[in-house]
Short mmCIF file of N, CA and C in Angstrom, two decimals:
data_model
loop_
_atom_site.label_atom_id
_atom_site.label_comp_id
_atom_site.label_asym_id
_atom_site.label_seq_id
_atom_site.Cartn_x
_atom_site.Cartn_y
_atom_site.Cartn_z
N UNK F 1 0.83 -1.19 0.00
CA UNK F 1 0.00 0.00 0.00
C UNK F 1 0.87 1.25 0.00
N UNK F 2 0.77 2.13 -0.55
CA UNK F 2 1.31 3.20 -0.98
C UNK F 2 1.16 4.45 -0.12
N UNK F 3 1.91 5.02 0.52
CA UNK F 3 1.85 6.13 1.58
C UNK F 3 1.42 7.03 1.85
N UNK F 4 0.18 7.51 2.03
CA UNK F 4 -0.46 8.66 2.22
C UNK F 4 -0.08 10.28 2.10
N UNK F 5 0.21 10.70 1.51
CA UNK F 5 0.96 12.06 1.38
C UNK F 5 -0.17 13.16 1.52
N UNK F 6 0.25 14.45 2.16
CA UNK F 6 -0.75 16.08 1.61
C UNK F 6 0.82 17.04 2.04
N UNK F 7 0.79 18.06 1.43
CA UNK F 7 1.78 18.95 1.64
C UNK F 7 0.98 20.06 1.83
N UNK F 8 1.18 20.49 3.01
CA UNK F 8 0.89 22.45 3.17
C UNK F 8 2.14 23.03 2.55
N UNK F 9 1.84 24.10 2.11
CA UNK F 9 2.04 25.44 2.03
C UNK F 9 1.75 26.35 1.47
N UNK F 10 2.36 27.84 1.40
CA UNK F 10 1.41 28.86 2.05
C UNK F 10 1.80 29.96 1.41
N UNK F 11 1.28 30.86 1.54
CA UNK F 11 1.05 32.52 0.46
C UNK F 11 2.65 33.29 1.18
N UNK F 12 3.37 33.08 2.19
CA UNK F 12 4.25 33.37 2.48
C UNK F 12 5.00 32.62 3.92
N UNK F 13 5.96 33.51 4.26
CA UNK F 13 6.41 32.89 5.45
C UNK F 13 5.76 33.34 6.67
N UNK F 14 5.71 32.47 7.99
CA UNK F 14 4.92 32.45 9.09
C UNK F 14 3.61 32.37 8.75
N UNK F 15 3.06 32.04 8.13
CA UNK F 15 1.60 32.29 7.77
C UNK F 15 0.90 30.31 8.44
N UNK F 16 1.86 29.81 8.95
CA UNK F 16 0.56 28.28 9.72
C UNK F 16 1.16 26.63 9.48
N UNK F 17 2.16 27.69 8.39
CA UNK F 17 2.62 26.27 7.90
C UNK F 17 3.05 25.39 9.02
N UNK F 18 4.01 25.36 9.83
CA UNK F 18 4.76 24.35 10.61
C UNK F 18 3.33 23.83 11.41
N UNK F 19 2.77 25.03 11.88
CA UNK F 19 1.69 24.80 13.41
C UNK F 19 0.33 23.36 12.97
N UNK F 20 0.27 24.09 11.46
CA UNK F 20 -0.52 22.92 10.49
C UNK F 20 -0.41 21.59 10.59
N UNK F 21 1.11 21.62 10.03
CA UNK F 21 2.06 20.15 10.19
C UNK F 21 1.99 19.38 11.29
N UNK F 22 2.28 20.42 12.21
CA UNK F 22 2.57 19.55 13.22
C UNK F 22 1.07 18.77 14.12
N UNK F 23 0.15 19.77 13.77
CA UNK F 23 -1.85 19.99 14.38
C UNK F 23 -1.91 17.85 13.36
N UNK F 24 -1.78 18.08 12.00
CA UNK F 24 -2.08 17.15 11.36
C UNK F 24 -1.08 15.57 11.90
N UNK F 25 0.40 15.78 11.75
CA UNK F 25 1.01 14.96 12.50
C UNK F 25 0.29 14.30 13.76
N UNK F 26 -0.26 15.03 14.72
CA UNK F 26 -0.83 15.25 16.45
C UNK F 26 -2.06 14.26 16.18
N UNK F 27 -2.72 14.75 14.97
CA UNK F 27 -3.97 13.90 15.22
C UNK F 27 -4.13 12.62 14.46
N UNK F 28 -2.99 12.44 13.53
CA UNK F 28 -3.29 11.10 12.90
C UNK F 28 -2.79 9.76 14.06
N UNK F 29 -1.47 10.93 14.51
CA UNK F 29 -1.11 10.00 15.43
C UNK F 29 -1.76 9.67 16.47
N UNK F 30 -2.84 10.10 17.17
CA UNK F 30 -3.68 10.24 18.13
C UNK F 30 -4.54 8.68 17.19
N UNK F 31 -4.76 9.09 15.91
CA UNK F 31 -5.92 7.62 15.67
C UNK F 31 -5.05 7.40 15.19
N UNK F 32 -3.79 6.92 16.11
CA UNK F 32 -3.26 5.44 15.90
C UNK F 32 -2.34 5.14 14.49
N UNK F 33 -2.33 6.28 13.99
CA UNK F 33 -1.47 6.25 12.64
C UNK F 33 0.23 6.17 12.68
N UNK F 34 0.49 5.82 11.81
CA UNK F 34 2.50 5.82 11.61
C UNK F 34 2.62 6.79 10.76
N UNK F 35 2.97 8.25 11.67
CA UNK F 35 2.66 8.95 10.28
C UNK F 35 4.46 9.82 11.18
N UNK F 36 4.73 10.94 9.71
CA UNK F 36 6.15 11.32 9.88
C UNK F 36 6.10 13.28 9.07
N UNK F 37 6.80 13.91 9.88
CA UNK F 37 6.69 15.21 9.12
C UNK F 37 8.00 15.00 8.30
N UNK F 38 7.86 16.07 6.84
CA UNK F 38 9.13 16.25 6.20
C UNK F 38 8.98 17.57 5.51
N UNK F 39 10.12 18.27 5.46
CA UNK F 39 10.25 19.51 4.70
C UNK F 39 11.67 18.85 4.18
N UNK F 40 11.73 19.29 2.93
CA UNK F 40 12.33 19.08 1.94
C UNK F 40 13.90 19.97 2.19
N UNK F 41 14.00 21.55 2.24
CA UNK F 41 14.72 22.09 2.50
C UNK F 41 14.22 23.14 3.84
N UNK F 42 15.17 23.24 4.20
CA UNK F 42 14.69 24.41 5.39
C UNK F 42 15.52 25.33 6.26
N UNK F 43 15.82 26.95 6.07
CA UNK F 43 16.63 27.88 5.98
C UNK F 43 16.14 28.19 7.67
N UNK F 44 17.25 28.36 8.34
CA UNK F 44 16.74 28.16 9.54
C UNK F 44 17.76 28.11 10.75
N UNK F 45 18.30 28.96 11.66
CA UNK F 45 18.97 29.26 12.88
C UNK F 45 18.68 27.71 14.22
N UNK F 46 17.88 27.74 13.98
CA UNK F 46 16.87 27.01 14.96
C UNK F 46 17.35 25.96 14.57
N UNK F 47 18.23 24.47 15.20
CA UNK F 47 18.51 23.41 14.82
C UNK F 47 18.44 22.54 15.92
N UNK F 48 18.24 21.28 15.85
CA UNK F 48 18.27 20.26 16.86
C UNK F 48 19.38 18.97 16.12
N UNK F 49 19.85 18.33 17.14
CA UNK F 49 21.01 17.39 17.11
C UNK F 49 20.07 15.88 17.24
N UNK F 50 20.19 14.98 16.23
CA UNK F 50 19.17 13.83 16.34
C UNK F 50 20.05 12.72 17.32
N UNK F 51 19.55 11.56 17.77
CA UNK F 51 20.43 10.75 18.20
C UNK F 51 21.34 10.35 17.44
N UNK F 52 21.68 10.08 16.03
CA UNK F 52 22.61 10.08 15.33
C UNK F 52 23.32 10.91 15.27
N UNK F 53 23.61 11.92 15.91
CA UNK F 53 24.55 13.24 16.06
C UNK F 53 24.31 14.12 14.51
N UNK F 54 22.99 13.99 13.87
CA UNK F 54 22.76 14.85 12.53
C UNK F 54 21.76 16.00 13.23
N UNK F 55 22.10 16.95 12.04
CA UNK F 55 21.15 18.55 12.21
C UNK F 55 20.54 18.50 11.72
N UNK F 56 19.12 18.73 12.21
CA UNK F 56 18.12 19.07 11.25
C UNK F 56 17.25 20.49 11.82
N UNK F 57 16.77 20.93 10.73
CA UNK F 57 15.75 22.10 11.77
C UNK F 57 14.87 22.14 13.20
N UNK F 58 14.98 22.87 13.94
CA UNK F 58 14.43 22.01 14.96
C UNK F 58 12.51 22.18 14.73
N UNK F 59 11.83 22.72 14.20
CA UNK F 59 10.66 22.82 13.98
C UNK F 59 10.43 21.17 13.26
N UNK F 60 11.29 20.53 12.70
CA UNK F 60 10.69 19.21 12.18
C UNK F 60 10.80 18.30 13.52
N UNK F 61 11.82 18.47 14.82
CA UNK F 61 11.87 17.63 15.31
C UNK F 61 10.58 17.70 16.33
N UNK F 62 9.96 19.07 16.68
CA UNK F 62 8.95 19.21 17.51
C UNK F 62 8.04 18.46 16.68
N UNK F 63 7.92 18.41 15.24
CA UNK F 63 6.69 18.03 14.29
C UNK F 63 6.37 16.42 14.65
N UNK F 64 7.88 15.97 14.86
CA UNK F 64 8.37 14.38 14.82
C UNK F 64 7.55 13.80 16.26
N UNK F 65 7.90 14.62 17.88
CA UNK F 65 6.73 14.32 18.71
C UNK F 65 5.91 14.81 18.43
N UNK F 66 5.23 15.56 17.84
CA UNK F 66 3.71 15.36 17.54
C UNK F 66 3.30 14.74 16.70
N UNK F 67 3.70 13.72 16.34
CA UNK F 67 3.51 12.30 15.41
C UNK F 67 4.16 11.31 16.55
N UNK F 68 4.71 11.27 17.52
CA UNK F 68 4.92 10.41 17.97
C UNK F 68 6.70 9.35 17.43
N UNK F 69 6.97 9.79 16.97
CA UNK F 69 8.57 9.20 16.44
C UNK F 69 9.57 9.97 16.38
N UNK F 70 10.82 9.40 16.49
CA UNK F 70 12.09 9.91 16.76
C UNK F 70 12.58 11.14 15.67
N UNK F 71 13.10 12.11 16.05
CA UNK F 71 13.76 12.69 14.37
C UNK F 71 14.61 12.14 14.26
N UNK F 72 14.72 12.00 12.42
CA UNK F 72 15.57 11.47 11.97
C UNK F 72 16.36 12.97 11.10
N UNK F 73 17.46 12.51 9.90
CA UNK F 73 17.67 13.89 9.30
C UNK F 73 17.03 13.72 7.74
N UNK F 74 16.19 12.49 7.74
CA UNK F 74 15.40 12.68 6.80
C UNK F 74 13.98 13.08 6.70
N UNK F 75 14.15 13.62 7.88
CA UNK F 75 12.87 14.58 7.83
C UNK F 75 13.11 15.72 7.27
N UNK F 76 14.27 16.32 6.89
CA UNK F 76 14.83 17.44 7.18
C UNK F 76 16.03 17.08 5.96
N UNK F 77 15.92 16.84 5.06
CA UNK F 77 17.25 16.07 4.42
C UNK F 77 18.52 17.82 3.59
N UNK F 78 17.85 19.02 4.01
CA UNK F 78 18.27 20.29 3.03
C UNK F 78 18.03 20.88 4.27
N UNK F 79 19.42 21.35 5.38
CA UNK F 79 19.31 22.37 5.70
C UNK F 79 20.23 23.96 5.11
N UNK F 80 19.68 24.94 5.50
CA UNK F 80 21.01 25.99 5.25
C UNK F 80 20.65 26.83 6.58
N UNK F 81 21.75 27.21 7.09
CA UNK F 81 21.73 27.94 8.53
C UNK F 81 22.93 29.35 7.69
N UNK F 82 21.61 30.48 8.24
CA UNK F 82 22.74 31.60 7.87
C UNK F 82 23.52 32.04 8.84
N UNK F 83 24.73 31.92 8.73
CA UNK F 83 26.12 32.12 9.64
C UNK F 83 26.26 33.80 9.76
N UNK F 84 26.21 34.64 8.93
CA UNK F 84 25.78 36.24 9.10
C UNK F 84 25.09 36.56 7.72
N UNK F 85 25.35 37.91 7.54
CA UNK F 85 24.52 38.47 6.30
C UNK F 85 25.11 38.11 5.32
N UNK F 86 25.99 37.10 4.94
CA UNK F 86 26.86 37.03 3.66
C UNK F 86 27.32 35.45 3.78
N UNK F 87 26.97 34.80 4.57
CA UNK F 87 27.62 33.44 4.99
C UNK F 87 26.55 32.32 5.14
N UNK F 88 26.46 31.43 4.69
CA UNK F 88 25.20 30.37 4.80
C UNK F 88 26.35 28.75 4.95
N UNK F 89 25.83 27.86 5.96
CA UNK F 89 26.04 26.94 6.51
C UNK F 89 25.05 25.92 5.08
N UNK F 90 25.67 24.54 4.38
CA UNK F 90 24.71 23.95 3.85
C UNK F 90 24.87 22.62 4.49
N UNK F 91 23.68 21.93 4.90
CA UNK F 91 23.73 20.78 5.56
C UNK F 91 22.81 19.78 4.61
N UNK F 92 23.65 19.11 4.04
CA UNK F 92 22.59 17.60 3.33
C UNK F 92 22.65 16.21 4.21
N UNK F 93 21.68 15.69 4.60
CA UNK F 93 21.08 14.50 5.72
C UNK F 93 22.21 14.95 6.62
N UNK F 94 22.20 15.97 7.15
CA UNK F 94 22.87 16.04 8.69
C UNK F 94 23.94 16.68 8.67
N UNK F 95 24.58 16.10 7.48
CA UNK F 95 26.25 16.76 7.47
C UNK F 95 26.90 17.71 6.84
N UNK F 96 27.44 18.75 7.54
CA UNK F 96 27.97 19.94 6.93
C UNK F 96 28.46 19.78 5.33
N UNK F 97 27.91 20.37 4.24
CA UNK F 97 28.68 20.44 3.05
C UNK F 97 29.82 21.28 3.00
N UNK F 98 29.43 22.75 3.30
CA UNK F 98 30.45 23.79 3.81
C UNK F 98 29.49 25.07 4.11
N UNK F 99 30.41 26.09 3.78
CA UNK F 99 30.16 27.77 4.07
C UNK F 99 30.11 28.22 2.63
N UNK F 100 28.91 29.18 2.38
CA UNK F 100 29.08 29.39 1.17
C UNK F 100 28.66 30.70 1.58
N UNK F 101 29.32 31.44 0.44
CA UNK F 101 28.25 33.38 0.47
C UNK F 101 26.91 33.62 0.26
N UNK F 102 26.78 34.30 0.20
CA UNK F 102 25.01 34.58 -0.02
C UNK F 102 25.31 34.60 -1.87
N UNK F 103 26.02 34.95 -2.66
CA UNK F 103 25.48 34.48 -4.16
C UNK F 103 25.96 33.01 -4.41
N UNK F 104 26.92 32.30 -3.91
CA UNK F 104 27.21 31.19 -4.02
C UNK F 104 25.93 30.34 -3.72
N UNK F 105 25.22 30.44 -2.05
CA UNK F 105 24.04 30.16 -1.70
C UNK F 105 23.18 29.90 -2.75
N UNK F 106 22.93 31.47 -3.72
CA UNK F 106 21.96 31.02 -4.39
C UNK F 106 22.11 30.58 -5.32
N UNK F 107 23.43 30.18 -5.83
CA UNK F 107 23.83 29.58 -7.04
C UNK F 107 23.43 28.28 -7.09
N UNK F 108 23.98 27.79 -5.38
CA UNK F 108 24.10 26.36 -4.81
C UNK F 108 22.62 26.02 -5.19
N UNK F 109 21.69 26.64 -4.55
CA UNK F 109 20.15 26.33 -4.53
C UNK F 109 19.31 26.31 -5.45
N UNK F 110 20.14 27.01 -6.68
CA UNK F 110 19.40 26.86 -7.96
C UNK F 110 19.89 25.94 -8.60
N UNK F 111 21.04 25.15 -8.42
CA UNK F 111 21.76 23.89 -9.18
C UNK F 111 21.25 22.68 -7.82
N UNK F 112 21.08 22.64 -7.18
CA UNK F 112 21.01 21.84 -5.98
C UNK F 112 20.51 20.18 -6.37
N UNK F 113 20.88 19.76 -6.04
CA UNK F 113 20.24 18.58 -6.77
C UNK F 113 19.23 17.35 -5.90
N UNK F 114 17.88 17.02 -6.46
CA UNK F 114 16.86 16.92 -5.70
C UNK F 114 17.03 15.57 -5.05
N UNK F 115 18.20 15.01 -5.47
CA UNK F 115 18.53 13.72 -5.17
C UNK F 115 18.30 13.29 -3.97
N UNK F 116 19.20 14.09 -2.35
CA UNK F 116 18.87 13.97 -1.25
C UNK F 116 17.43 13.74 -0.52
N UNK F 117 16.68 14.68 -1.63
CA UNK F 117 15.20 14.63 -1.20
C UNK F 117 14.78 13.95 -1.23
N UNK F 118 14.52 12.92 -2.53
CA UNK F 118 13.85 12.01 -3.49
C UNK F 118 14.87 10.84 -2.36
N UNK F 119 15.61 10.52 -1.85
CA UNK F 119 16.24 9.69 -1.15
C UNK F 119 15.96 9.58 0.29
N UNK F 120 15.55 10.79 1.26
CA UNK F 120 14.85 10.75 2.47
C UNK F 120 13.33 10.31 2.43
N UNK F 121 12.91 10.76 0.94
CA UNK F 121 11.00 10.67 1.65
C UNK F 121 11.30 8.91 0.45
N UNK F 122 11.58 8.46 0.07
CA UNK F 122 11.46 7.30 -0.59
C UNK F 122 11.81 6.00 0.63
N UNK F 123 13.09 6.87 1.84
CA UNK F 123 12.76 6.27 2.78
C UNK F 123 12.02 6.09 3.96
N UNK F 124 11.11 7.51 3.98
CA UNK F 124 10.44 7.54 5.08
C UNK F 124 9.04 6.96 4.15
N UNK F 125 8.39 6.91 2.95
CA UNK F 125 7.53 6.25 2.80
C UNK F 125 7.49 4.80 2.70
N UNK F 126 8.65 3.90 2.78
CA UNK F 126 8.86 3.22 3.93
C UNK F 126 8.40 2.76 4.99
N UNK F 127 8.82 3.56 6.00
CA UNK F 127 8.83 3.44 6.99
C UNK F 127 7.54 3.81 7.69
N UNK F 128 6.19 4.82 7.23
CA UNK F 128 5.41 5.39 7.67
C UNK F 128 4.11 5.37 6.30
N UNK F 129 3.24 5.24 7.22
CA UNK F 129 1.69 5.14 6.53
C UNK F 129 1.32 6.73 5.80
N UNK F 130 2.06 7.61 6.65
CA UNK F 130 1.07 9.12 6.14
C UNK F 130 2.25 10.40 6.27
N UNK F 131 2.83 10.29 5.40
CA UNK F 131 3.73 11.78 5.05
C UNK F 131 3.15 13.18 5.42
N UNK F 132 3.88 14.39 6.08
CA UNK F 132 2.99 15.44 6.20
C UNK F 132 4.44 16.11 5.32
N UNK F 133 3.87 16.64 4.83
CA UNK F 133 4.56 17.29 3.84
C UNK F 133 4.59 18.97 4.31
N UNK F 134 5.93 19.74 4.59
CA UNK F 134 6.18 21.40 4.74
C UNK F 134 6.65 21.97 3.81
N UNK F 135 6.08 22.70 2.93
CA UNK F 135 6.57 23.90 1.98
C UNK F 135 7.56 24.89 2.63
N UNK F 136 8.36 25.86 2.18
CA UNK F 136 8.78 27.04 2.94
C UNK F 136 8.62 27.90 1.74
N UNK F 137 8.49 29.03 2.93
CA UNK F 137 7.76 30.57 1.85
C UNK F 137 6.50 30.30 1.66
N UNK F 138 6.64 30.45 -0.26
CA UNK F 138 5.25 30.59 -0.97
C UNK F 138 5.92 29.94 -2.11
N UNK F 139 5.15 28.76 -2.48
CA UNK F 139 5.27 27.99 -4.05
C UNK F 139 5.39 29.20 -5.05
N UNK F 140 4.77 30.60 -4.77
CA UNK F 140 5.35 31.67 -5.98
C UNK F 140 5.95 32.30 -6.06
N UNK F 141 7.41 32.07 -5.22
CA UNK F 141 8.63 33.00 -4.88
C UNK F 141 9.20 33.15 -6.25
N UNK F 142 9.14 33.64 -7.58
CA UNK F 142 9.60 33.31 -8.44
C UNK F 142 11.41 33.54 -8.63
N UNK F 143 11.97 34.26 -7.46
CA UNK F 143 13.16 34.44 -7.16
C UNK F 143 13.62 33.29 -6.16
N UNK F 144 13.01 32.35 -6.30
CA UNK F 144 13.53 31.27 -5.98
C UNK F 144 13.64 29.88 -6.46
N UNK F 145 14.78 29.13 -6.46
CA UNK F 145 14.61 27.80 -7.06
C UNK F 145 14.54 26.21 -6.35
N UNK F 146 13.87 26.79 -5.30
CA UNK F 146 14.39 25.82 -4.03
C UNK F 146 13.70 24.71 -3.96
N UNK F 147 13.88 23.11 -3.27
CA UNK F 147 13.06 22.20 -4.00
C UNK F 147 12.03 22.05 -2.90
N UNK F 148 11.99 23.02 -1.69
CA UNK F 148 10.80 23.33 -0.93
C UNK F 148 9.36 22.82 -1.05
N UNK F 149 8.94 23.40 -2.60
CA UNK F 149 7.76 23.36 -2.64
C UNK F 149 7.06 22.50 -3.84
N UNK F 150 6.49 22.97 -4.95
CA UNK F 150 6.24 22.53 -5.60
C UNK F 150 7.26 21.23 -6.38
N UNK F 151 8.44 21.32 -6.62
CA UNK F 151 9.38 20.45 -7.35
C UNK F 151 8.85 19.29 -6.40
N UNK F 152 9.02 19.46 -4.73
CA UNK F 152 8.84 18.02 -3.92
C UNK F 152 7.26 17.94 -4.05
N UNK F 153 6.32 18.97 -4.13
CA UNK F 153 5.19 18.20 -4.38
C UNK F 153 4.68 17.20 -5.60
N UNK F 154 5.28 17.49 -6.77
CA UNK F 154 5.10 17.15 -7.85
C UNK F 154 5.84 15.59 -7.67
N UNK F 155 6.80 15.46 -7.27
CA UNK F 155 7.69 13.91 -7.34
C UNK F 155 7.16 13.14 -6.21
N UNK F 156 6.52 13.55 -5.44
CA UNK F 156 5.75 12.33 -4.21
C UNK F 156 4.51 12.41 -4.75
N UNK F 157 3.48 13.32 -5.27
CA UNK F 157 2.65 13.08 -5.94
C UNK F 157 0.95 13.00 -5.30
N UNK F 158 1.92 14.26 -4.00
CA UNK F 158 1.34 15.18 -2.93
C UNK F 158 -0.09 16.11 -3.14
N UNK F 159 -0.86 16.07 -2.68
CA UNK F 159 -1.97 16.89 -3.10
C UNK F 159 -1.70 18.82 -2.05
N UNK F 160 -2.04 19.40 -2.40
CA UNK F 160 -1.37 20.46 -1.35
C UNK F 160 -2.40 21.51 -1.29
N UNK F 161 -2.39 21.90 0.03
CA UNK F 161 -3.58 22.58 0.56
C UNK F 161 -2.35 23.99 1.02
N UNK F 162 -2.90 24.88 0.22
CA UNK F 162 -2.74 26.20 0.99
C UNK F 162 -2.70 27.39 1.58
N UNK F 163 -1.83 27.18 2.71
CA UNK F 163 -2.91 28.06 3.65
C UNK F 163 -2.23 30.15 3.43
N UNK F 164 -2.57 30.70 4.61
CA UNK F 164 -2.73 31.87 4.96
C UNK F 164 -2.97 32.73 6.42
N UNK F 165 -2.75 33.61 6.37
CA UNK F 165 -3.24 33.94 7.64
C UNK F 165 -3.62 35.74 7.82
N UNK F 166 -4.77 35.22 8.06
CA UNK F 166 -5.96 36.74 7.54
C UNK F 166 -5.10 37.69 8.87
N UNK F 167 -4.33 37.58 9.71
CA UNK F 167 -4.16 38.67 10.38
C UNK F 167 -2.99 39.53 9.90
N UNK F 168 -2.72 39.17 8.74
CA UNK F 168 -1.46 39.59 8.40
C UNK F 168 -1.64 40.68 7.21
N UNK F 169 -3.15 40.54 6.29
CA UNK F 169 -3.77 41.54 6.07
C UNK F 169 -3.29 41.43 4.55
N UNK F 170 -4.33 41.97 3.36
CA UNK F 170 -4.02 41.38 2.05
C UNK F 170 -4.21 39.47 2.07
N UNK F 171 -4.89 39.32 2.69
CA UNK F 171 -4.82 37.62 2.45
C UNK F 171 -5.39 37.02 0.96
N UNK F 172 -6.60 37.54 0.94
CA UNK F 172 -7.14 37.53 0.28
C UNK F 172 -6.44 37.84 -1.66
N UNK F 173 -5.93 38.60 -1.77
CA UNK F 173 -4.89 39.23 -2.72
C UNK F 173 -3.93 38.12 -2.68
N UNK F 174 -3.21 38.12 -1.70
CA UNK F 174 -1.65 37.17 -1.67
C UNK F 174 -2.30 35.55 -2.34
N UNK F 175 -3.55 35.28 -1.86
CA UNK F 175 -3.74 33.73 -2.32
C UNK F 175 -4.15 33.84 -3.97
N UNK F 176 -4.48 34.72 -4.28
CA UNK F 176 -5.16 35.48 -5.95
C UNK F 176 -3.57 35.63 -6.24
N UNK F 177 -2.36 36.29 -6.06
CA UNK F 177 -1.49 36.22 -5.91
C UNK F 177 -0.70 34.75 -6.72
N UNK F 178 -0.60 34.47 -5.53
CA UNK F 178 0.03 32.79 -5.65
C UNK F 178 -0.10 32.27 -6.38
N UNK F 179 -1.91 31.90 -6.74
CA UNK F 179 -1.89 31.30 -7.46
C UNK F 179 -2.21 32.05 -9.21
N UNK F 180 -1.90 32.67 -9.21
CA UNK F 180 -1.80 33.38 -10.28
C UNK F 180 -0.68 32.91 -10.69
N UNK F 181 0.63 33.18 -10.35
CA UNK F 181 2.07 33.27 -10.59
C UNK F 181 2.52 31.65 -10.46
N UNK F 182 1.69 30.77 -10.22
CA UNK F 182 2.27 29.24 -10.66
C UNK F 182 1.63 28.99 -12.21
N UNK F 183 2.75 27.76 -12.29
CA UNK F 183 2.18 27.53 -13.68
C UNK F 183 0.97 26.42 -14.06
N UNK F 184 0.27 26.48 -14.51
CA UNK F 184 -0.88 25.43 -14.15
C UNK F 184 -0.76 24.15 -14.18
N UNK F 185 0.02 23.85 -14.42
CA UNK F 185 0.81 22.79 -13.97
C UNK F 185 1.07 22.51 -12.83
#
């Protein structure tokens, strides 16, 4: 049987995504499900150390108890931690690649290769009945090439719900927005 997948994400950043993930993680696992969070890549200060001594963001590992299972760093298989305004940390399944600049960064992230990804969730569908899938940003960053969002929704074959958050004002616009600026595809 084939693994249950949905991916959030969202008209921008902070707008529900993680709190989503983790709300959906909380309750499958509650009825008894084997279910696992994953974000694909994730830019992020905030890190936790797994029992395998790997980094991953720490928002996936809170996601991981509210599903009930250990983090792994394939929840998390793309981190980048910015070191200052010009310096970015790249971490693939755990382990430091290096230090790169902020245009190298985005060089790195537009050549990046989806391999790592397509190699964590091939093993966590595996291992688990129900994938929760995290976007970062907005699927219409068009200044971005990151495999965040749409690229990983499209190759698990993810249905994706997304969200918003009306206190932030323009919601309404930003989702007219969004989805305007993807390709219909």
């Amino acid at each position: 049987m084939r693994t249950k997948s949905i991916m959030i994400q969202g008209i921008g950043s902070g707008v529900g995504k993680t709190t989503l993930t983790a709300a959906l993680c909380r309750i499958l696992y509650q009825d008894g499900k084997k279910v696992t969070p994953f974000k694909a890549q994730n830019i992020t200060l905030n890190t936790y150390i797994t029992q395998e001594g790997h980094e991953i963001g720490w928002v996936q590992a809170m996601q991981a108890e509210a599903a009930g299972t250990c983090p792994t760093n394939d929840m998390n298989p793309i981190l980048i931690k910015p070191a200052n305004s010009n310096l970015f940390q790249i971490i693939v399944h755990g382990k430091i690649v290096g230090n790169f600049t902020s245009q190298e960064c985005i060089k790195y992230r537009k050549e990046i290769d989806i391999n790592p990804v397509i190699h964590s969730y091939k093993y966590l569908n595996k291992k688990f009945s129900y994938i929760i899938l995290e976007g970062a940003g907005s699927p219409a960053e068009i200044n971005s090439e990151d495999v965040s969002n749409m690229r990983t929704a499209a190759f698990t074959g993810s249905p994706v719900i997304l969200v918003g958050d009306i206190d932030r004002g323009g919601v309404f616009a930003s989702f007219i927005g969004t989805l305007e600026l993807l390709s219909e595809e």
